[in-house]
PDB file of C-alpha atoms and ligand atoms in Angstrom:
ATOM      1  CA  UNK A   1     -33.693 -68.229-167.414  1.00 76.00           C
ATOM      2  CA  UNK A   2     -36.567 -68.450-169.864  1.00 87.00           C
ATOM      3  CA  UNK A   3     -39.185 -71.018-168.977  1.00 95.00           C
ATOM      4  CA  UNK A   4     -40.177 -73.864-171.292  1.00 98.00           C
ATOM      5  CA  UNK A   5     -43.799 -74.820-171.876  1.00 98.00           C
ATOM      6  CA  UNK A   6     -44.931 -77.876-173.802  1.00 98.00           C
ATOM      7  CA  UNK A   7     -48.187 -77.552-175.717  1.00 98.00           C
ATOM      8  CA  UNK A   8     -50.153 -80.715-176.453  1.00 98.00           C
ATOM      9  CA  UNK A   9     -50.328 -80.749-180.257  1.00 98.00           C
ATOM     10  CA  UNK A  10     -52.181 -83.878-181.301  1.00 98.00           C
ATOM     11  CA  UNK A  11     -55.328 -81.999-182.355  1.00 97.00           C
ATOM     12  CA  UNK A  12     -57.040 -78.636-181.950  1.00 96.00           C
ATOM     13  CA  UNK A  13     -55.961 -75.046-181.305  1.00 95.00           C
ATOM     14  CA  UNK A  14     -52.346 -75.475-180.242  1.00 98.00           C
ATOM     15  CA  UNK A  15     -50.559 -73.072-182.632  1.00 98.00           C
ATOM     16  CA  UNK A  16     -52.263 -70.046-181.097  1.00 98.00           C
ATOM     17  CA  UNK A  17     -50.987 -71.046-177.658  1.00 98.00           C
ATOM     18  CA  UNK A  18     -47.451 -71.268-179.028  1.00 98.00           C
ATOM     19  CA  UNK A  19     -47.827 -67.743-180.452  1.00 98.00           C
ATOM     20  CA  UNK A  20     -49.162 -66.376-177.163  1.00 98.00           C
ATOM     21  CA  UNK A  21     -46.287 -67.941-175.214  1.00 98.00           C
ATOM     22  CA  UNK A  22     -43.712 -66.608-177.678  1.00 97.00           C
ATOM     23  CA  UNK A  23     -45.082 -63.112-177.180  1.00 97.00           C
ATOM     24  CA  UNK A  24     -44.159 -63.590-173.519  1.00 97.00           C
ATOM     25  CA  UNK A  25     -40.615 -64.738-174.313  1.00 97.00           C
ATOM     26  CA  UNK A  26     -41.232 -68.343-173.287  1.00 97.00           C
ATOM     27  CA  UNK A  27     -39.561 -71.348-174.946  1.00 98.00           C
ATOM     28  CA  UNK A  28     -42.144 -73.708-176.375  1.00 98.00           C
ATOM     29  CA  UNK A  29     -42.327 -77.121-177.952  1.00 98.00           C
ATOM     30  CA  UNK A  30     -45.143 -79.210-179.365  1.00 98.00           C
ATOM     31  CA  UNK A  31     -46.045 -82.448-177.644  1.00 98.00           C
ATOM     32  CA  UNK A  32     -46.900 -84.811-180.490  1.00 98.00           C
ATOM     33  CA  UNK A  33     -45.405 -88.003-179.156  1.00 97.00           C
ATOM     34  CA  UNK A  34     -43.945 -89.442-176.006  1.00 97.00           C
ATOM     35  CA  UNK A  35     -40.351 -88.648-176.977  1.00 97.00           C
ATOM     36  CA  UNK A  36     -41.209 -84.923-177.150  1.00 98.00           C
ATOM     37  CA  UNK A  37     -41.844 -85.029-173.409  1.00 96.00           C
ATOM     38  CA  UNK A  38     -38.673 -86.995-172.757  1.00 95.00           C
ATOM     39  CA  UNK A  39     -36.379 -84.810-174.912  1.00 97.00           C
ATOM     40  CA  UNK A  40     -37.582 -81.536-173.430  1.00 97.00           C
ATOM     41  CA  UNK A  41     -38.051 -80.845-169.782  1.00 92.00           C
ATOM     42  CA  UNK A  42     -41.037 -78.555-169.590  1.00 97.00           C
ATOM     43  CA  UNK A  43     -41.750 -76.261-166.651  1.00 98.00           C
ATOM     44  CA  UNK A  44     -45.434 -76.488-167.521  1.00 98.00           C
ATOM     45  CA  UNK A  45     -47.882 -77.932-170.027  1.00 98.00           C
ATOM     46  CA  UNK A  46     -50.875 -76.552-171.927  1.00 99.00           C
ATOM     47  CA  UNK A  47     -53.816 -78.753-172.920  1.00 98.00           C
ATOM     48  CA  UNK A  48     -55.502 -76.787-175.728  1.00 98.00           C
ATOM     49  CA  UNK A  49     -59.044 -76.606-177.044  1.00 98.00           C
ATOM     50  CA  UNK A  50     -60.216 -78.980-179.725  1.00 97.00           C
ATOM     51  CA  UNK A  51     -62.379 -82.051-179.480  1.00 97.00           C
ATOM     52  CA  UNK A  52     -61.900 -83.813-176.167  1.00 98.00           C
ATOM     53  CA  UNK A  53     -63.094 -87.195-177.452  1.00 97.00           C
ATOM     54  CA  UNK A  54     -60.581 -87.103-180.321  1.00 98.00           C
ATOM     55  CA  UNK A  55     -57.771 -85.874-178.105  1.00 98.00           C
ATOM     56  CA  UNK A  56     -58.555 -88.539-175.521  1.00 98.00           C
ATOM     57  CA  UNK A  57     -58.383 -91.258-178.155  1.00 98.00           C
ATOM     58  CA  UNK A  58     -55.130 -89.930-179.638  1.00 98.00           C
ATOM     59  CA  UNK A  59     -53.518 -89.595-176.210  1.00 98.00           C
ATOM     60  CA  UNK A  60     -53.953 -93.327-175.709  1.00 98.00           C
ATOM     61  CA  UNK A  61     -52.931 -94.277-179.249  1.00 98.00           C
ATOM     62  CA  UNK A  62     -49.760 -92.187-179.038  1.00 98.00           C
ATOM     63  CA  UNK A  63     -48.835 -93.473-175.563  1.00 98.00           C
ATOM     64  CA  UNK A  64     -49.046 -89.941-174.222  1.00 98.00           C
ATOM     65  CA  UNK A  65     -51.800 -90.546-171.734  1.00 98.00           C
ATOM     66  CA  UNK A  66     -49.790 -92.084-168.877  1.00 98.00           C
ATOM     67  CA  UNK A  67     -46.740 -89.784-169.184  1.00 98.00           C
ATOM     68  CA  UNK A  68     -49.015 -86.741-169.066  1.00 98.00           C
ATOM     69  CA  UNK A  69     -51.161 -88.119-166.252  1.00 98.00           C
ATOM     70  CA  UNK A  70     -47.999 -88.816-164.228  1.00 98.00           C
ATOM     71  CA  UNK A  71     -46.740 -85.274-164.743  1.00 98.00           C
ATOM     72  CA  UNK A  72     -50.081 -83.803-163.706  1.00 98.00           C
ATOM     73  CA  UNK A  73     -50.116 -85.996-160.592  1.00 98.00           C
ATOM     74  CA  UNK A  74     -46.549 -85.037-159.729  1.00 98.00           C
ATOM     75  CA  UNK A  75     -47.507 -81.359-159.583  1.00 98.00           C
ATOM     76  CA  UNK A  76     -46.322 -80.002-162.928  1.00 98.00           C
ATOM     77  CA  UNK A  77     -48.147 -76.733-163.752  1.00 98.00           C
ATOM     78  CA  UNK A  78     -50.959 -77.517-166.218  1.00 99.00           C
ATOM     79  CA  UNK A  79     -53.176 -75.069-168.076  1.00 99.00           C
ATOM     80  CA  UNK A  80     -56.265 -76.581-169.711  1.00 99.00           C
ATOM     81  CA  UNK A  81     -58.383 -74.509-172.091  1.00 98.00           C
ATOM     82  CA  UNK A  82     -61.831 -75.546-173.318  1.00 98.00           C
ATOM     83  CA  UNK A  83     -61.487 -79.221-174.342  1.00 98.00           C
ATOM     84  CA  UNK A  84     -58.364 -79.229-172.138  1.00 98.00           C
ATOM     85  CA  UNK A  85     -60.632 -78.546-169.149  1.00 99.00           C
ATOM     86  CA  UNK A  86     -62.727 -81.585-170.078  1.00 98.00           C
ATOM     87  CA  UNK A  87     -59.533 -83.665-170.106  1.00 98.00           C
ATOM     88  CA  UNK A  88     -58.702 -82.476-166.571  1.00 99.00           C
ATOM     89  CA  UNK A  89     -62.160 -82.868-164.999  1.00 98.00           C
ATOM     90  CA  UNK A  90     -63.007 -85.586-162.503  1.00 98.00           C
ATOM     91  CA  UNK A  91     -66.649 -85.569-163.646  1.00 98.00           C
ATOM     92  CA  UNK A  92     -68.302 -85.022-167.026  1.00 98.00           C
ATOM     93  CA  UNK A  93     -72.048 -84.532-166.537  1.00 98.00           C
ATOM     94  CA  UNK A  94     -73.117 -85.613-170.006  1.00 95.00           C
ATOM     95  CA  UNK A  95     -70.504 -88.251-170.761  1.00 93.00           C
ATOM     96  CA  UNK A  96     -69.555 -91.411-168.866  1.00 93.00           C
ATOM     97  CA  UNK A  97     -65.922 -91.060-169.953  1.00 95.00           C
ATOM     98  CA  UNK A  98     -63.321 -89.174-168.000  1.00 98.00           C
ATOM     99  CA  UNK A  99     -59.722 -88.578-169.032  1.00 98.00           C
ATOM    100  CA  UNK A 100     -56.992 -87.450-166.622  1.00 98.00           C
ATOM    101  CA  UNK A 101     -59.593 -87.177-163.865  1.00 98.00           C
ATOM    102  CA  UNK A 102     -57.263 -84.832-162.011  1.00 98.00           C
ATOM    103  CA  UNK A 103     -59.181 -81.700-161.077  1.00 98.00           C
ATOM    104  CA  UNK A 104     -62.055 -81.415-158.604  1.00 99.00           C
ATOM    105  CA  UNK A 105     -64.546 -80.008-161.096  1.00 99.00           C
ATOM    106  CA  UNK A 106     -67.598 -81.299-162.968  1.00 98.00           C
ATOM    107  CA  UNK A 107     -68.090 -80.107-166.533  1.00 98.00           C
ATOM    108  CA  UNK A 108     -70.848 -80.250-169.076  1.00 98.00           C
ATOM    109  CA  UNK A 109     -69.664 -80.591-172.672  1.00 97.00           C
ATOM    110  CA  UNK A 110     -71.063 -78.296-175.386  1.00 95.00           C
ATOM    111  CA  UNK A 111     -73.068 -76.651-172.649  1.00 95.00           C
ATOM    112  CA  UNK A 112     -74.136 -73.528-174.526  1.00 93.00           C
ATOM    113  CA  UNK A 113     -76.034 -75.447-177.190  1.00 83.00           C
ATOM    114  CA  UNK A 114     -76.053 -74.874-180.899  1.00 69.00           C
ATOM    115  CA  UNK A 115     -77.298 -71.328-180.937  1.00 65.00           C
ATOM    116  CA  UNK A 116     -74.676 -70.048-178.571  1.00 64.00           C
ATOM    117  CA  UNK A 117     -71.940 -72.220-180.032  1.00 77.00           C
ATOM    118  CA  UNK A 118     -69.511 -69.298-180.177  1.00 91.00           C
ATOM    119  CA  UNK A 119     -69.560 -65.992-178.369  1.00 94.00           C
ATOM    120  CA  UNK A 120     -67.377 -63.351-176.798  1.00 95.00           C
ATOM    121  CA  UNK A 121     -67.443 -61.963-173.298  1.00 97.00           C
ATOM    122  CA  UNK A 122     -65.482 -59.388-171.358  1.00 97.00           C
ATOM    123  CA  UNK A 123     -65.470 -60.212-167.673  1.00 98.00           C
ATOM    124  CA  UNK A 124     -63.508 -60.036-164.427  1.00 98.00           C
ATOM    125  CA  UNK A 125     -60.851 -62.706-164.006  1.00 98.00           C
ATOM    126  CA  UNK A 126     -59.410 -63.149-160.510  1.00 98.00           C
ATOM    127  CA  UNK A 127     -57.563 -59.903-159.715  1.00 97.00           C
ATOM    128  CA  UNK A 128     -56.679 -59.124-163.345  1.00 98.00           C
ATOM    129  CA  UNK A 129     -59.759 -56.977-164.008  1.00 98.00           C
ATOM    130  CA  UNK A 130     -61.811 -57.522-167.142  1.00 98.00           C
ATOM    131  CA  UNK A 131     -60.329 -59.748-169.828  1.00 98.00           C
ATOM    132  CA  UNK A 132     -61.628 -60.716-173.276  1.00 97.00           C
ATOM    133  CA  UNK A 133     -62.962 -64.269-173.534  1.00 98.00           C
ATOM    134  CA  UNK A 134     -63.793 -66.269-176.657  1.00 97.00           C
ATOM    135  CA  UNK A 135     -66.036 -69.301-176.242  1.00 97.00           C
ATOM    136  CA  UNK A 136     -66.249 -71.955-178.967  1.00 96.00           C
ATOM    137  CA  UNK A 137     -68.624 -74.871-178.314  1.00 95.00           C
ATOM    138  CA  UNK A 138     -67.424 -74.506-174.779  1.00 97.00           C
ATOM    139  CA  UNK A 139     -68.074 -76.647-171.749  1.00 98.00           C
ATOM    140  CA  UNK A 140     -69.407 -75.191-168.508  1.00 98.00           C
ATOM    141  CA  UNK A 141     -67.829 -75.939-165.176  1.00 98.00           C
ATOM    142  CA  UNK A 142     -71.014 -77.000-163.382  1.00 98.00           C
ATOM    143  CA  UNK A 143     -69.478 -77.730-159.990  1.00 98.00           C
ATOM    144  CA  UNK A 144     -66.239 -77.226-158.110  1.00 98.00           C
ATOM    145  CA  UNK A 145     -65.335 -79.288-155.091  1.00 98.00           C
ATOM    146  CA  UNK A 146     -62.319 -80.023-152.905  1.00 98.00           C
ATOM    147  CA  UNK A 147     -60.159 -76.921-152.719  1.00 98.00           C
ATOM    148  CA  UNK A 148     -60.838 -75.780-156.281  1.00 98.00           C
ATOM    149  CA  UNK A 149     -61.140 -71.998-156.431  1.00 98.00           C
ATOM    150  CA  UNK A 150     -63.402 -70.170-158.884  1.00 98.00           C
ATOM    151  CA  UNK A 151     -61.531 -67.440-160.779  1.00 99.00           C
ATOM    152  CA  UNK A 152     -64.193 -66.113-163.119  1.00 98.00           C
ATOM    153  CA  UNK A 153     -67.884 -66.366-163.977  1.00 98.00           C
ATOM    154  CA  UNK A 154     -69.909 -65.155-166.962  1.00 98.00           C
ATOM    155  CA  UNK A 155     -73.675 -64.861-166.379  1.00 97.00           C
ATOM    156  CA  UNK A 156     -73.254 -66.980-163.232  1.00 97.00           C
ATOM    157  CA  UNK A 157     -71.533 -69.789-165.127  1.00 98.00           C
ATOM    158  CA  UNK A 158     -68.063 -70.744-163.920  1.00 98.00           C
ATOM    159  CA  UNK A 159     -65.595 -70.163-166.762  1.00 98.00           C
ATOM    160  CA  UNK A 160     -62.264 -70.373-164.934  1.00 99.00           C
ATOM    161  CA  UNK A 161     -60.975 -72.198-161.869  1.00 99.00           C
ATOM    162  CA  UNK A 162     -57.733 -73.344-160.281  1.00 99.00           C
ATOM    163  CA  UNK A 163     -56.663 -76.123-157.973  1.00 98.00           C
ATOM    164  CA  UNK A 164     -53.094 -76.853-156.867  1.00 98.00           C
ATOM    165  CA  UNK A 165     -50.998 -77.065-160.055  1.00 98.00           C
ATOM    166  CA  UNK A 166     -53.982 -76.785-162.437  1.00 99.00           C
ATOM    167  CA  UNK A 167     -55.560 -73.814-164.174  1.00 99.00           C
ATOM    168  CA  UNK A 168     -58.724 -74.276-166.240  1.00 99.00           C
ATOM    169  CA  UNK A 169     -60.508 -71.836-168.566  1.00 98.00           C
ATOM    170  CA  UNK A 170     -63.538 -72.874-170.601  1.00 98.00           C
ATOM    171  CA  UNK A 171     -62.766 -70.020-173.026  1.00 98.00           C
ATOM    172  CA  UNK A 172     -59.856 -69.668-175.464  1.00 98.00           C
ATOM    173  CA  UNK A 173     -57.369 -67.121-174.052  1.00 98.00           C
ATOM    174  CA  UNK A 174     -54.981 -67.849-176.940  1.00 97.00           C
ATOM    175  CA  UNK A 175     -57.407 -66.158-179.336  1.00 96.00           C
ATOM    176  CA  UNK A 176     -57.081 -62.727-177.754  1.00 92.00           C
ATOM    177  CA  UNK A 177     -54.326 -60.316-178.826  1.00 90.00           C
ATOM    178  CA  UNK A 178     -53.134 -59.752-175.304  1.00 92.00           C
ATOM    179  CA  UNK A 179     -51.828 -62.911-173.609  1.00 97.00           C
ATOM    180  CA  UNK A 180     -52.859 -61.836-170.087  1.00 98.00           C
ATOM    181  CA  UNK A 181     -54.121 -65.251-169.020  1.00 98.00           C
ATOM    182  CA  UNK A 182     -50.960 -66.964-170.243  1.00 98.00           C
ATOM    183  CA  UNK A 183     -48.985 -64.414-168.243  1.00 98.00           C
ATOM    184  CA  UNK A 184     -51.176 -65.169-165.212  1.00 98.00           C
ATOM    185  CA  UNK A 185     -50.419 -68.893-165.653  1.00 98.00           C
ATOM    186  CA  UNK A 186     -46.666 -68.257-165.873  1.00 98.00           C
ATOM    187  CA  UNK A 187     -46.601 -65.778-162.987  1.00 98.00           C
ATOM    188  CA  UNK A 188     -48.835 -67.785-160.661  1.00 98.00           C
ATOM    189  CA  UNK A 189     -48.032 -71.424-161.360  1.00 98.00           C
ATOM    190  CA  UNK A 190     -44.379 -71.586-162.481  1.00 97.00           C
TER     191      UNK A 190
HETATM  192  N1  LIG B   1     -66.833 -79.083-177.820  1.00 83.10           N
HETATM  193  C1  LIG B   1     -65.507 -79.525-177.541  1.00 83.10           C
HETATM  194  C2  LIG B   1     -65.506 -80.787-176.681  1.00 83.10           C
HETATM  195  O1  LIG B   1     -66.504 -81.158-176.179  1.00 83.10           O
HETATM  196  C3  LIG B   1     -64.702 -78.446-176.873  1.00 83.10           C
HETATM  197  C4  LIG B   1     -64.619 -77.251-177.771  1.00 83.10           C
HETATM  198  C5  LIG B   1     -63.329 -76.492-177.727  1.00 83.10           C
HETATM  199  O2  LIG B   1     -62.320 -76.956-177.183  1.00 83.10           O
HETATM  200  N2  LIG B   1     -63.320 -75.351-178.363  1.00 83.10           N
HETATM  201  O3  LIG B   1     -64.507 -81.403-176.523  1.00 83.10           O
END
């Protein structure tokens, strides 16, 4: 049976994730309010890129924070991209705030500075070979701890990691034509 993935859709780059998932024949729905999570029973959830501070604020205002945190804690497969990684991290180097505080990683927000705000790379990802990566005002994963596993680095910076039910990429896999990383998430976590 086709799997169902909910994509957090309060802000940011969620539409592109929906398109990537549809290419893979997955059922999708947008998580805009609490009832979206209750009406649908997702097999996994994507936390997209955007602005983590804005998303964090909206998650609380829309009463989505606790329901999502509970699902993450209960082992639901979660894929965080860019700002989504910041939402998952237990430590944010340059910000006292944390959000779901679920994954044993430290991140630095906007870590590539103004000049390198956006760039492309083509690098090895786990055992998938080289994949295209688009970075947009991306964070860096500055540290992994616990049993977090590094999946990919670009110029020695960690750009992808996994731990238990969580997958994190600091780049935007939804912006490439070939949804290989989404397929990896579905194949490996669901
Ligand atoms: N700069 C954003 C933040 O700090 C992340 C950027 C993105 O998700 N593309 O939240």
